[in-house]
């Protein structure tokens, strides 16, 4: 039975979130109402969606580190308790803990009154599990072949659980060990890119080896807030010796801080010491004194400060900036209609007929976009396929030396009975070597190839949108004499408004679109380049890839080679494995190319749809605005006066709501 005691962290989060968001939500709702009254339905819908996204403020926190560092134990402690009793079958927390490596698959925990578990496959399918089945069947066994058979197709688990922390708007991810299989590492990497913060756990007794530090540094995405936790293993007490070791190994050698002098505060750099086992017991027995002694309370307080200040500031900045950009469009429509009410009727009617070719030219520009995307997609396909083919050649060149370096020493008399062990060693070594090379390629080389291509595509898209914006500005100047105001400040134009919305669609975390305009858009393109590379790795290391089938194929070849007896078994097995690997590698570029192209096309289609949808929406709304301008101009004087009063009132209300957005941002930055 889970403990139902309240946690201070979740309560503070709930109170701070409500205080920080209330003003912004009301302001965005008011802006949506003004846009709706002006018959700017698309803008009103976007403002409503922006307010909804702000309200659904979800914070993503991942717990990661090497296997058996105590990640799941710490996570059970951080999850604290539940809003209602849950039968956990004797477990202290929903994450299964064992004295052997236990976490097989990335698990995301979200709030739900009634527990549920979904197993998501690499191909996008899902299977419903019970919590009971998850607690008994989701952990690693002692047989790696059995583990592969059970979990190879599962990308991640999604768990709904009545944890108080999650009720406060937090999704928590429990990750497998960083030095597990390459495809699991790629999944963890993908998860960090949608997380706002990461807790990286180390053990005090085997502390911060160089490879361990490098693995964590490579996986944590840029911009992710990192909380480093040293798990005090087996009751290890915190002393100056341990503090000094961590400071010098991590903060001095890795981050360039001065050497330890005995007085520095590691928590300033988000380094904390927690006895995870004691913390878990404290949370599930309700012993607050034990929670303080374990170091959990201090970690929770610092997490809470981040959640209440930085996290909400980032979240509010993203959506308040988008709302402000949309408010600028509403403001411009109001100003354009105000000009229409005082414009000369005859001049406006003459201009109306003259602008038709300009509207046709705008439509023609929009129709050019699909061809633009096709051109850059074709370029990306060609370069990625060429790069992957070169990668396969490198693997072929380097594999013989790697296989030769394997230390395989079967007994010459009993070697024939060691075939299973030999098969596993060679096939695992070759499969891991090839998979690791593919993973590095996707994370680095593929992303680097895509970045300049997407950058050039971005330049052309920005140029087309800017040209459309200028053409509309010219039309309004011809119709009513309205010009883009030269306020001396920052004026949000058509390009920034459209691309801000595109960035908001493309980027799935709260960091990507903070700039609101071109900065957020460029950040989105960069995220897309890295995301495509990661997705390619996940696709190629998934259940449909030849890489996964290698162990079976290679195993058959080695068994055949071993039939001659034990003498020279290792040499024959290596030779046969290399011959078979060479055949598999020769076929890989053609096998993978279709997968690669499909994944790339999916991402380009997502980008194309986001851009074209926003441009189409803008064009249709501006056309309706022009029709409204013409209609207003043709009214009698009394009707014009009433319309002008209404527009002036809308302008005043708009200014009030914009001020409220700024106040909400200030509140977010001042939450104690």
mmCIF file of N, CA, C and O in Angstrom, residues 35 106 139 255 337 458 514 525 542 556 569:
data_model
loop_
_atom_site.group_PDB
_atom_site.id
_atom_site.type_symbol
_atom_site.label_atom_id
_atom_site.label_comp_id
_atom_site.label_asym_id
_atom_site.label_seq_id
_atom_site.Cartn_x
_atom_site.Cartn_y
_atom_site.Cartn_z
ATOM 1 N N UNK A 35 -10.042 39.085 -31.057
ATOM 2 C CA UNK A 35 -9.842 38.572 -32.419
ATOM 3 C C UNK A 35 -11.134 37.970 -32.963
ATOM 4 O O UNK A 35 -11.469 38.149 -34.139
ATOM 5 N N UNK A 106 12.791 2.427 -21.081
ATOM 6 C CA UNK A 106 12.425 3.768 -20.637
ATOM 7 C C UNK A 106 10.954 3.775 -20.225
ATOM 8 O O UNK A 106 10.088 3.291 -20.953
ATOM 9 N N UNK A 139 10.977 -6.084 -15.863
ATOM 10 C CA UNK A 139 12.383 -5.994 -15.483
ATOM 11 C C UNK A 139 13.242 -6.995 -16.250
ATOM 12 O O UNK A 139 12.754 -7.994 -16.781
ATOM 13 N N UNK A 255 34.322 20.901 -15.716
ATOM 14 C CA UNK A 255 33.679 22.197 -15.919
ATOM 15 C C UNK A 255 34.609 23.396 -15.747
ATOM 16 O O UNK A 255 34.186 24.538 -15.904
ATOM 17 N N UNK A 337 -8.222 48.976 -40.210
ATOM 18 C CA UNK A 337 -9.645 49.269 -40.322
ATOM 19 C C UNK A 337 -9.945 50.707 -39.869
ATOM 20 O O UNK A 337 -10.855 51.349 -40.405
ATOM 21 N N UNK A 458 15.554 27.095 -44.698
ATOM 22 C CA UNK A 458 15.005 28.132 -43.832
ATOM 23 C C UNK A 458 15.178 29.521 -44.403
ATOM 24 O O UNK A 458 14.271 30.366 -44.316
ATOM 25 N N UNK A 514 11.402 29.800 -27.419
ATOM 26 C CA UNK A 514 11.413 30.929 -26.496
ATOM 27 C C UNK A 514 11.608 32.242 -27.230
ATOM 28 O O UNK A 514 11.015 33.265 -26.879
ATOM 29 N N UNK A 525 14.522 24.481 -36.328
ATOM 30 C CA UNK A 525 15.213 23.788 -37.418
ATOM 31 C C UNK A 525 16.390 22.980 -36.889
ATOM 32 O O UNK A 525 16.639 21.853 -37.326
ATOM 33 N N UNK A 542 15.734 -0.581 -34.782
ATOM 34 C CA UNK A 542 14.470 -1.160 -34.350
ATOM 35 C C UNK A 542 14.283 -2.567 -34.885
ATOM 36 O O UNK A 542 15.170 -3.174 -35.467
ATOM 37 N N UNK A 556 24.216 -18.664 -37.192
ATOM 38 C CA UNK A 556 24.118 -19.845 -38.056
ATOM 39 C C UNK A 556 25.440 -20.113 -38.769
ATOM 40 O O UNK A 556 25.873 -21.256 -38.917
ATOM 41 N N UNK A 569 38.908 -23.506 -33.470
ATOM 42 C CA UNK A 569 37.504 -23.098 -33.522
ATOM 43 C C UNK A 569 37.353 -21.583 -33.563
ATOM 44 O O UNK A 569 36.613 -21.048 -34.400
#
